[in-house]
Short mmCIF file of C-alpha atoms in Angstrom, two decimals:
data_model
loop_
_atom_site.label_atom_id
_atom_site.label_comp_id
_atom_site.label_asym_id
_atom_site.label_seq_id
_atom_site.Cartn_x
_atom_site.Cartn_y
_atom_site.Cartn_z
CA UNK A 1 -43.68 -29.25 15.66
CA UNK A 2 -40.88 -31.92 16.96
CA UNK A 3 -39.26 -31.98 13.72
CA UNK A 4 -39.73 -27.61 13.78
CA UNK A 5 -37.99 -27.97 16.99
CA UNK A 6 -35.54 -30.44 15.77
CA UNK A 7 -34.32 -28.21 12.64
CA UNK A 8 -33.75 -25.23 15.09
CA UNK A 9 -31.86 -27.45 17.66
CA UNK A 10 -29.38 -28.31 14.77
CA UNK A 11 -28.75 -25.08 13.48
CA UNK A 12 -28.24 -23.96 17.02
CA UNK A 13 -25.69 -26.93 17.19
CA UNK A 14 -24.38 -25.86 13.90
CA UNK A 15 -23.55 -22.02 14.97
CA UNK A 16 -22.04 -22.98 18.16
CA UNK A 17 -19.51 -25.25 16.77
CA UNK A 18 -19.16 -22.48 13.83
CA UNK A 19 -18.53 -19.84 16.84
CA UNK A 20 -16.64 -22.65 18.72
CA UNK A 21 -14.44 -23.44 16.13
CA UNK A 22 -13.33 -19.52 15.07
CA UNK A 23 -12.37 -19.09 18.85
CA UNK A 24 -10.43 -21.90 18.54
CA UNK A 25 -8.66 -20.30 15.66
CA UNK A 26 -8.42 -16.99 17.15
CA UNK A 27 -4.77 -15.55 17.76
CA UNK A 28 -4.27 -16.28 21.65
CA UNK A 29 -0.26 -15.06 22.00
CA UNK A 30 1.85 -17.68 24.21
CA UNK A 31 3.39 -16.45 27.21
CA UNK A 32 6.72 -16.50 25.48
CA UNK A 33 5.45 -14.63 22.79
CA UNK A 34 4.08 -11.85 25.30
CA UNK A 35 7.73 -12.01 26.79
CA UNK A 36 9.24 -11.34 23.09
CA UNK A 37 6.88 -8.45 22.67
CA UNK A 38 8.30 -7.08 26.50
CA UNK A 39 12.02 -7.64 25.12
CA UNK A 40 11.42 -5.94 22.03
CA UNK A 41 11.33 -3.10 23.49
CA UNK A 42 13.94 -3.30 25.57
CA UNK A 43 16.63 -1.99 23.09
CA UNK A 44 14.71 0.81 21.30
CA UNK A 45 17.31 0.64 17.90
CA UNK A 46 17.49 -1.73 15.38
CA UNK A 47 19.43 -2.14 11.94
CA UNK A 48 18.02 -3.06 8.95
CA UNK A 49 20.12 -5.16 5.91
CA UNK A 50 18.67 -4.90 2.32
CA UNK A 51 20.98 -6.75 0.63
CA UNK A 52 21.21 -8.98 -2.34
CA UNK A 53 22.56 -9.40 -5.62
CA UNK A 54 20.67 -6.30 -6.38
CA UNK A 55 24.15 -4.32 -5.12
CA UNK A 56 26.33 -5.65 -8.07
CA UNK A 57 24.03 -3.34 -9.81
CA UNK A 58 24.25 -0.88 -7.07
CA UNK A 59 20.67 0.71 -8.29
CA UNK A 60 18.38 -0.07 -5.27
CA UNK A 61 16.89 -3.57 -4.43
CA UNK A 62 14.00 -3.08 -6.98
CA UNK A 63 15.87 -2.65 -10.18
CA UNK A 64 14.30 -5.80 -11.39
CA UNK A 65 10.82 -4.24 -11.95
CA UNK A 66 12.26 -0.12 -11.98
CA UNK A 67 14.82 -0.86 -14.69
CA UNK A 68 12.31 -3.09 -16.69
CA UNK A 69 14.77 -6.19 -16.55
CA UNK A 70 14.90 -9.80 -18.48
CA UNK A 71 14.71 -11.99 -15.06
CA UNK A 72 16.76 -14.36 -16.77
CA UNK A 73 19.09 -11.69 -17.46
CA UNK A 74 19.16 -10.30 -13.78
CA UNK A 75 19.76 -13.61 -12.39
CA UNK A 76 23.28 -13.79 -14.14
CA UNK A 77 24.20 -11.28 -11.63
CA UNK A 78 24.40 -14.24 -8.97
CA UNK A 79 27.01 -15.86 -10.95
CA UNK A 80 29.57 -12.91 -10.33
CA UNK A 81 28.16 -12.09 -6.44
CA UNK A 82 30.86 -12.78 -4.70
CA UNK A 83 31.77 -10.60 -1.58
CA UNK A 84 35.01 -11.29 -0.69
CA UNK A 85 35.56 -8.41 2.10
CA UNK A 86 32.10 -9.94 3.85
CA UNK A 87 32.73 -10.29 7.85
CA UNK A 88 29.91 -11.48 10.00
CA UNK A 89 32.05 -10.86 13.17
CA UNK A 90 32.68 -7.07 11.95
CA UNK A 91 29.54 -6.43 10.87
CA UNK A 92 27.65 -7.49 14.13
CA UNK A 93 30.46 -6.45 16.08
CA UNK A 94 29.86 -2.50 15.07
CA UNK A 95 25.72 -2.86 15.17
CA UNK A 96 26.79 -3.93 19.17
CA UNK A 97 28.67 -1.08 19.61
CA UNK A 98 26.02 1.15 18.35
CA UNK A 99 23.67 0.77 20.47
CA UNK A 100 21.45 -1.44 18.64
CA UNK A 101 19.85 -4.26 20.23
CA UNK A 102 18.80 -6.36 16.72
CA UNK A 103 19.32 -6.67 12.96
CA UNK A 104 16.32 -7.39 10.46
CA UNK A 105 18.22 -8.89 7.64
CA UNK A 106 16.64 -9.47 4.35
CA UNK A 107 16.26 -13.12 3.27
CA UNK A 108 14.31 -13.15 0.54
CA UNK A 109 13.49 -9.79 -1.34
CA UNK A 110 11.08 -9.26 -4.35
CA UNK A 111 13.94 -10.08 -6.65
CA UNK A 112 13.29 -14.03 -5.58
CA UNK A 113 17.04 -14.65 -4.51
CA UNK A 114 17.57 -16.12 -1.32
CA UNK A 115 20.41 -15.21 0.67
CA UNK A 116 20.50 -18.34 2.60
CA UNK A 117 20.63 -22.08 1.66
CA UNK A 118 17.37 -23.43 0.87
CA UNK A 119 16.10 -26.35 -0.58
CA UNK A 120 13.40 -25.09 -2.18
CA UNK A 121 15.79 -24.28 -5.42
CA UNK A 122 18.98 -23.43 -6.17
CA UNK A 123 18.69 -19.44 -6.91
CA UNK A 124 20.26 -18.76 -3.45
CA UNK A 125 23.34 -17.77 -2.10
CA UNK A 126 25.26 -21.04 -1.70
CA UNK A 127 23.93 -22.38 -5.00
CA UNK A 128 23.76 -20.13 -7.22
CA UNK A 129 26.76 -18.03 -6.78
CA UNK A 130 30.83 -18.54 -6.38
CA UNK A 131 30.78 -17.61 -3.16
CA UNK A 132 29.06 -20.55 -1.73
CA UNK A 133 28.24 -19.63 1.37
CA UNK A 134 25.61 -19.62 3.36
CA UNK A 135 25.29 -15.37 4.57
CA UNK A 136 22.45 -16.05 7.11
CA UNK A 137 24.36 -18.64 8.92
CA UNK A 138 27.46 -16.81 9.29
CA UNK A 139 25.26 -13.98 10.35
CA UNK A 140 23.41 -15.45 13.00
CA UNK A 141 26.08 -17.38 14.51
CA UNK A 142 27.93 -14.06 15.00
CA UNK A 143 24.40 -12.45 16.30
CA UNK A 144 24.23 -15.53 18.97
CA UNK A 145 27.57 -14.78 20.25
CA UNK A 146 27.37 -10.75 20.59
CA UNK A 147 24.05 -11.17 21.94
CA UNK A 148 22.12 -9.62 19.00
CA UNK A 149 18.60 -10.25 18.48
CA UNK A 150 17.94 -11.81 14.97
CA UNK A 151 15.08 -10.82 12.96
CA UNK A 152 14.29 -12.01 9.46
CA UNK A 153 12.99 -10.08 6.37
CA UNK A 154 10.93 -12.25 4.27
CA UNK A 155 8.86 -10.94 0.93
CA UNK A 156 5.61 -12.44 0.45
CA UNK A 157 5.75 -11.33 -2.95
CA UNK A 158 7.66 -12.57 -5.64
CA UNK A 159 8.88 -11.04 -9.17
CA UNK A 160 10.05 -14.35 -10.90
CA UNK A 161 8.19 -16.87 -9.67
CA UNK A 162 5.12 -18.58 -12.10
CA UNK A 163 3.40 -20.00 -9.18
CA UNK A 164 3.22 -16.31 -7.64
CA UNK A 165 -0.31 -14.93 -8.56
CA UNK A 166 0.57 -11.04 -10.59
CA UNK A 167 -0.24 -8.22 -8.49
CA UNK A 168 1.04 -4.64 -9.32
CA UNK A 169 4.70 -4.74 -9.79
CA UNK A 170 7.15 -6.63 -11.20
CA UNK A 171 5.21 -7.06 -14.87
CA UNK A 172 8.02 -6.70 -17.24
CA UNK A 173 10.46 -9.44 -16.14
CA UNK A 174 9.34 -11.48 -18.61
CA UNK A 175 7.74 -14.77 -16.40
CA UNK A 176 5.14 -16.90 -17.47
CA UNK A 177 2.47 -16.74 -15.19
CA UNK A 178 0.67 -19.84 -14.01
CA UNK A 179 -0.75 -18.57 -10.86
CA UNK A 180 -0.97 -21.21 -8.33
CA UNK A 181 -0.82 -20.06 -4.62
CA UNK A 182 -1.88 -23.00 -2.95
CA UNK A 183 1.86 -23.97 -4.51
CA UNK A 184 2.77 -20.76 -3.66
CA UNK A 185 2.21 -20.67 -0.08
CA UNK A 186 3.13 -23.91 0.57
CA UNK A 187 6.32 -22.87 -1.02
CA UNK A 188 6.38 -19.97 1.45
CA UNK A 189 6.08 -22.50 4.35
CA UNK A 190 8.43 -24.72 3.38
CA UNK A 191 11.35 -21.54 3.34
CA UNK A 192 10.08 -20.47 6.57
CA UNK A 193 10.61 -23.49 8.52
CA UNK A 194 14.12 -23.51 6.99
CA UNK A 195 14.47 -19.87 8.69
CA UNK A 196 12.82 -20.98 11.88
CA UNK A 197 14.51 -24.62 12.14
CA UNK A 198 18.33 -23.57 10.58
CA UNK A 199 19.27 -20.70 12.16
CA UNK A 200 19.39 -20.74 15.86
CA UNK A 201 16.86 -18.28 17.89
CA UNK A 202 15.08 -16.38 15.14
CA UNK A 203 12.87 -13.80 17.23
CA UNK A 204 11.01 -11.81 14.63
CA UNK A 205 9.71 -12.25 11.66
CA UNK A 206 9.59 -9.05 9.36
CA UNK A 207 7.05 -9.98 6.13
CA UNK A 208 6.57 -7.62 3.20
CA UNK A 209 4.65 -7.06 -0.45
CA UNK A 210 1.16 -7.30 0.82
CA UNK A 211 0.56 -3.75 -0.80
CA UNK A 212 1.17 -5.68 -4.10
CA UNK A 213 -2.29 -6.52 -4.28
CA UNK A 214 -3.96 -3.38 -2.87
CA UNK A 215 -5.13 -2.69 -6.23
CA UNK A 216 -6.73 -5.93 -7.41
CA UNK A 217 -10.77 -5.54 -8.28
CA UNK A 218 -11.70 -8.65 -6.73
CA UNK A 219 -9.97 -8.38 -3.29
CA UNK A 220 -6.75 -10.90 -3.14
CA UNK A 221 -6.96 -13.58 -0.08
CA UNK A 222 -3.15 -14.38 0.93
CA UNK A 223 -4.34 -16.23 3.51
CA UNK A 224 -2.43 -14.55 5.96
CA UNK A 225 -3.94 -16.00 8.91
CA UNK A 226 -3.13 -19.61 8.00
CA UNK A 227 0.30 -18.32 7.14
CA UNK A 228 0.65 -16.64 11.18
CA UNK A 229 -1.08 -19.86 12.52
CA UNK A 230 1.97 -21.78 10.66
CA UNK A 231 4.79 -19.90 12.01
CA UNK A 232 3.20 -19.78 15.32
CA UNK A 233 3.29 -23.31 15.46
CA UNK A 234 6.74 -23.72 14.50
CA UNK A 235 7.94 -20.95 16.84
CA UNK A 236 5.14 -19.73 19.53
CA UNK A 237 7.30 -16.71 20.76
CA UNK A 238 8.56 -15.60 16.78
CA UNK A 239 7.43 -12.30 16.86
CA UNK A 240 5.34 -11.48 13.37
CA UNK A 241 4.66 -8.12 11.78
CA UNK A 242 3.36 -7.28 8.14
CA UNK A 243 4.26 -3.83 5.78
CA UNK A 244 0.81 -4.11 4.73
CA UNK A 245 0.52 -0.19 5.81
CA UNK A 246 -3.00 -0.85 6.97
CA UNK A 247 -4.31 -2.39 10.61
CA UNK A 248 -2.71 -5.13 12.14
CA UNK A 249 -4.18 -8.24 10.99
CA UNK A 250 -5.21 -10.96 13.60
CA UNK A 251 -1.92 -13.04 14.57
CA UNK A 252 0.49 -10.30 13.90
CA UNK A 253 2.47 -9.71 16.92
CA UNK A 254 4.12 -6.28 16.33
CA UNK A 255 3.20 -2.95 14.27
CA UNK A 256 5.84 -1.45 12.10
CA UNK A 257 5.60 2.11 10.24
CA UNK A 258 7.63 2.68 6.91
CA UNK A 259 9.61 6.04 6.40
CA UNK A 260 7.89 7.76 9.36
CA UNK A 261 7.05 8.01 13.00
CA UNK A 262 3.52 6.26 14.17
CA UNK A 263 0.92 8.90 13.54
CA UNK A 264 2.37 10.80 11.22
CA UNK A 265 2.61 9.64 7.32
CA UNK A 266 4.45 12.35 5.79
CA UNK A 267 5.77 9.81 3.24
CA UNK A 268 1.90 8.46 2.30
CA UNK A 269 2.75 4.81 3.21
CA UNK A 270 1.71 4.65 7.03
CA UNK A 271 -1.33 6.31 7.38
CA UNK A 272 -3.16 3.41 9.82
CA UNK A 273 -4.45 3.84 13.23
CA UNK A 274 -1.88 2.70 16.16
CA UNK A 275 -2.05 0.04 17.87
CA UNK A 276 -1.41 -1.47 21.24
CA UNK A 277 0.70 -3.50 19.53
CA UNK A 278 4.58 -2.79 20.31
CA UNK A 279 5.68 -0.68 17.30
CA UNK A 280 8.40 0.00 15.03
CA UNK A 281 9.15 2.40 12.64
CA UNK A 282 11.57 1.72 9.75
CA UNK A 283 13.43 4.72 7.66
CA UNK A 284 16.73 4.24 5.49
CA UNK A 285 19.97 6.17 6.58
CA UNK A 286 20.52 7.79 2.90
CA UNK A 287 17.83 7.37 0.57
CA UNK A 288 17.92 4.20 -0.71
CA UNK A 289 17.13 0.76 0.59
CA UNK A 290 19.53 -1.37 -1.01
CA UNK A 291 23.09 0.10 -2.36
CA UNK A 292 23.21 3.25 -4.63
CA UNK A 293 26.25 3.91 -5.68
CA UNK A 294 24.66 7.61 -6.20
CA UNK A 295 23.45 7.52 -3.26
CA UNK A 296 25.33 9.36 -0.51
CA UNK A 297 22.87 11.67 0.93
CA UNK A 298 22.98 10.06 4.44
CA UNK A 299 21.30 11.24 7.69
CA UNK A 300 23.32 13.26 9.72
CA UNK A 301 24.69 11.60 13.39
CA UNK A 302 22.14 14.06 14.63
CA UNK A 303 19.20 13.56 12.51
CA UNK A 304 19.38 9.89 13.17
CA UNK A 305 19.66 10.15 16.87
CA UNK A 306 16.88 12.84 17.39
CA UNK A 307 14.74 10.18 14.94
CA UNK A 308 15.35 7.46 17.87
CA UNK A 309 14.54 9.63 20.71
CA UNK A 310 11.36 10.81 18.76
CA UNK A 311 10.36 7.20 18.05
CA UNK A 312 11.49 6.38 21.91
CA UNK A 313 8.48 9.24 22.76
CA UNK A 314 5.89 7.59 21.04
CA UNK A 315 6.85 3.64 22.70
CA UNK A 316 8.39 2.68 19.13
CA UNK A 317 11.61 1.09 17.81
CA UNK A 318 13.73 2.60 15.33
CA UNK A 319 14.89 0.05 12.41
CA UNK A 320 17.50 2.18 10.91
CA UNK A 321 18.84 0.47 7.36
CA UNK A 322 21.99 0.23 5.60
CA UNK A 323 22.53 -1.12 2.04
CA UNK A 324 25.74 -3.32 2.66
CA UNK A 325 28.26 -2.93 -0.54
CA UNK A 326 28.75 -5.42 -3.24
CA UNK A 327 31.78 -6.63 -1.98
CA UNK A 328 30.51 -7.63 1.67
CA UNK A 329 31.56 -4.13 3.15
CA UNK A 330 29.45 -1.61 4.62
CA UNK A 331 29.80 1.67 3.29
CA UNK A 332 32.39 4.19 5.30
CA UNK A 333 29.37 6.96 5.91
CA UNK A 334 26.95 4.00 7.49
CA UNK A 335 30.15 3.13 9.74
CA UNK A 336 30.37 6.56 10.56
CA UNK A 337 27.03 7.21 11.51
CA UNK A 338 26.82 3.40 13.70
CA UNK A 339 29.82 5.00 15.37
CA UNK A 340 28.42 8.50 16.22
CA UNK A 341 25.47 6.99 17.55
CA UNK A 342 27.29 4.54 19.63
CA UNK A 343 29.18 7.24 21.31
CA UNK A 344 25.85 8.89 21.70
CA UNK A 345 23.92 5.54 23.45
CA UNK A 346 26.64 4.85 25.58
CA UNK A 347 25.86 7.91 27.80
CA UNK A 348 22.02 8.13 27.01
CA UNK A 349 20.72 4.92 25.69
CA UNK A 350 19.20 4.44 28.98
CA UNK A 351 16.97 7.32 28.16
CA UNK A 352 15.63 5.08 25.28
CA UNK A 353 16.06 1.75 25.92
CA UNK A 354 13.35 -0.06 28.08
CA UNK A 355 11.43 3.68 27.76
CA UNK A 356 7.69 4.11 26.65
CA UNK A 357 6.68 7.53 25.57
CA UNK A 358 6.50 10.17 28.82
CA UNK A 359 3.43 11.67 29.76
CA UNK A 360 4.44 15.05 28.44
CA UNK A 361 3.70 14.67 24.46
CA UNK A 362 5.72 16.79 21.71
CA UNK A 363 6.31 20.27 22.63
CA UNK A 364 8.13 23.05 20.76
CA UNK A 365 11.65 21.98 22.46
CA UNK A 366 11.10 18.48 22.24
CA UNK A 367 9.68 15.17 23.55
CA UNK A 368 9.76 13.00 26.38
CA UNK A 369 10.39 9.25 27.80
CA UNK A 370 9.79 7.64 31.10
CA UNK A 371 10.83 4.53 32.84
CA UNK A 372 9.21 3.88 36.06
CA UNK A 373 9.13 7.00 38.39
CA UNK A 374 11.53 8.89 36.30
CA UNK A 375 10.70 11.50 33.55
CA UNK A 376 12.97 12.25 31.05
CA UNK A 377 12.83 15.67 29.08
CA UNK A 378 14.54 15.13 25.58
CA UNK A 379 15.17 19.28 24.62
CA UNK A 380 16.27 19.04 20.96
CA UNK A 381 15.03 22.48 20.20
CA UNK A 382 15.67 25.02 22.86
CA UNK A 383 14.19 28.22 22.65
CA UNK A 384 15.69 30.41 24.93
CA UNK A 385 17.74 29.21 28.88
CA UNK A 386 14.29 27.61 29.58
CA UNK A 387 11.58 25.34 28.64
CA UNK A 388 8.03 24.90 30.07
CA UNK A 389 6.71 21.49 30.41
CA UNK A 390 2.99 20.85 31.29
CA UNK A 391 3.19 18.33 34.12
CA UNK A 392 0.03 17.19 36.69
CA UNK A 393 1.32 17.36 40.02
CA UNK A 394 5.04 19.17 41.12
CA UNK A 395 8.08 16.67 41.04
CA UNK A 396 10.11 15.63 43.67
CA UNK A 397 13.37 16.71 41.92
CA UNK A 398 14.99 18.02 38.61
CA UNK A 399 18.45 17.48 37.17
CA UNK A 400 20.60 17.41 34.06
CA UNK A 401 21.01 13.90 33.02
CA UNK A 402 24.84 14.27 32.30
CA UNK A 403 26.03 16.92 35.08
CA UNK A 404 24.00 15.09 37.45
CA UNK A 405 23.62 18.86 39.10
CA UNK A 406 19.99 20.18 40.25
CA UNK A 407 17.89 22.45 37.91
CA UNK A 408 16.53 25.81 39.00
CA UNK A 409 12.57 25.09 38.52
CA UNK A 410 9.37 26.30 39.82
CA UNK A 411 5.92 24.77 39.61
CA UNK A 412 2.61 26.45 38.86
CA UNK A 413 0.20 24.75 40.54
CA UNK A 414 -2.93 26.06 39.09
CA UNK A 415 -1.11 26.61 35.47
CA UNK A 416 0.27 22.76 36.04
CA UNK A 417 3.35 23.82 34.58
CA UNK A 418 7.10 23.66 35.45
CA UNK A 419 9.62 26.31 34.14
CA UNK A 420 12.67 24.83 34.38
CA UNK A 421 15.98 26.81 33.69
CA UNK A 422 18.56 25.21 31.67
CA UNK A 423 22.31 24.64 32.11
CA UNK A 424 24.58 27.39 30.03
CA UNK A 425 25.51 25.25 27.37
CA UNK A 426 22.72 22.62 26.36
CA UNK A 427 23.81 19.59 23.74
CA UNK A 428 22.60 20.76 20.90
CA UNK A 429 21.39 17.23 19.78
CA UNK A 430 19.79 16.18 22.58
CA UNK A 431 19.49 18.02 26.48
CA UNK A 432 18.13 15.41 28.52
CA UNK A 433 16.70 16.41 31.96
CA UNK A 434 15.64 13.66 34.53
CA UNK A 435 12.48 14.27 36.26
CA UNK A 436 11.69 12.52 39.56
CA UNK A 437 8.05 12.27 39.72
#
């Protein structure tokens, strides 16, 4: 019986430092890091950078696997990236006057080529090319001085690499695979403490390829956790989301939505459950990620802006991209756009920045955001000189956001409705009505 008693006393011992040791482990977010999450949304725009030397072939950032490339053959592009008309000061300089609040700028894409100086080989910017210098740096020191957030795109998955275990894409580049990813990850680790140690106050970190193994028999283990747990420790407060397009996995600090709103999946790739994460949703500004030079189907000025508010209505961020040119420009129709929605944010970012969705959803004229007390009505689809808005109890006072002038309005109390009557001439992108509650 004692040693009966004995055997169950140390498996009991056993599971409780099991349990005791996975709580240890568990995700606990620093104080910082819930501070980061508050700021985030703060500024409700963001602009995304996919750019590499992918845009000397100006065909997208995955022509390596789409156009069935030699790798050895792609990488000779690095030898003739130079972008002599590149301006860190310029480029952050019109993301500021946009309206945006951060950049997510693509470190290390699919293609393997880093765009900043790492030690981990010499396929990067400063190495491997006659340009020889270092992008991110310039970048970031002209993000710390306009007061631009910096986020960092970082691929998890890896087209040239041996070490790099083959998932679904990048099969014809003609690598020798070796799979190794305990050399793989370290490898991974080693880059990101570069990012988080060289580059001043990284607050994001934006990861991406996880989907490259979605179709593996024998479910792939990238060890995701350990990889959070290591940035953590390097940075407590580094924000960390995932494109996996599934849940948030434990340790990921932020939920981001590719090509559509939260909720909605029209393009197939975003089809999880919300979180209570802080969000973001990420769409492209023409079609294409990186440059196309075919590419010039951009997003109008409106489009873009009613795509922010929308994304405002549901408490999400909107990380617009541009594909910056070969030659270190960005293209003349991005510039335009940055420029129209500047002009538009500088009367009516308030209406979206520091906002979480209203408490009237999507109706047939539009959507709403609040901010304390104050309800704003974004009308973006007017059907007639007056909208109905369901609301629970009768507001203290209604006004157009830019006149500043009182609304005619009356309140059904047993319909819980307002009808209020619009001004003659309504802005056509986006009539904003502020709502005292």
């Amino acid at each position: 019986m004692k040693n009966r008693w004995k055997g169950l006393a140390v498996a009991f011992l056993s599971t409780a430092i099991s349990l005791a040791a996975s709580a240890q482990q568990a995700y606990v977010p620093t104080a910082d890091n819930l501070q980061a999450r508050h700021e985030f949304a703060q500024k409700r725009l963001g602009i995304f950078l996919h750019w590499g030397i992918y845009s000397l072939f100006a065909q997208g950032e995955w022509y390596l696997n789409t156009g069935k490339l030699n790798k050895d053959e792609y990488a000779k592009a690095a030898s003739a990236f130079y972008p002599v008309r590149f301006n860190a000061d310029e480029w952050v300089r019109a993301f500021r006057q946009s309206g945006a609040g951060y950049i997510t700028f693509t470190t290390r894409h699919h293609d393997g080529f880093s765009m900043f100086h790492t030690a981990e080989n010499n396929y990067n910017i400063v190495e491997a090319t006659p340009f020889g210098r270092d992008i991110l740096k310039e970048l970031a020191d002209a993000c710390h001085r306009e007061g631009i957030r910096l986020h960092l795109y970082y691929s998890i998955l890896d087209w040239i690499r041996e070490d790099y275990p083959l998932g679904r894409t990048g099969l014809n580049t003609g690598r020798k695979s070796r799979p190794d990813y305990d050399h793989y990850l370290q490898f991974m680790k080693n880059q990101m403490k570069e990012l988080l140690t060289n580059y001043g106050d990284v607050k994001a970190i934006w990861l991406d390829g996880y989907w490259d193994h979605d179709q593996d028999k024998v479910p792939f283990d990238w060890r995701m956790e350990e990889f959070y747990r290591y940035i953590h420790q390097l940075k407590p407060a580094c924000l960390i989301g995932n494109n996996h397009h599934i849940t948030p996995l434990p340790g990921e600090d932020f939920q981001m939505f590719e090509r559509d709103q939260p909720g909605e999946n029209k393009a197939g790739l975003s089809g999880q459950d919300i979180s209570a994460l802080p969000l973001e949703m990420c769409q492209t500004m023409n079609g294409m990620w990186g440059y196309k030079v075919a590419d010039l189907n951009y997003k109008s000025t409106k489009e873009l802006i009613q795509m922010l508010v929308k994304a405002a209505s549901k408490s999400c961020n909107l990380l617009i991209n541009i594909g910056p040119q070969p030659n270190g420009e960005l293209p003349e129709l991005a510039l335009d756009r940055l420029r129209g929605i500047g002009a538009w944010m500088q009367q009516y970012g308030p209406t979206v920045d520091g906002t979480v969705g209203g408490s009237v959803g999507q109706q047939p004229w539009g959507v709403s955001t609040a901010k304390g007390k104050t309800l704003f009505l974004h009308v973006m689809s007017p059907e007639g000189n007056s909208i109905q808005v369901p609301m629970e109890r009768k507001p203290k006072k209604i006004i157009g956001y830019k006149s500043r002038k009182a609304l005619p309005w009356h309140f059904d109390r047993k319909k819980r409705t307002a009808r209020i009557q619009l001004e003659e001439q309504p802005d056509d992108t986006d009539y904003i009505i502020e709502v005292t509650q």
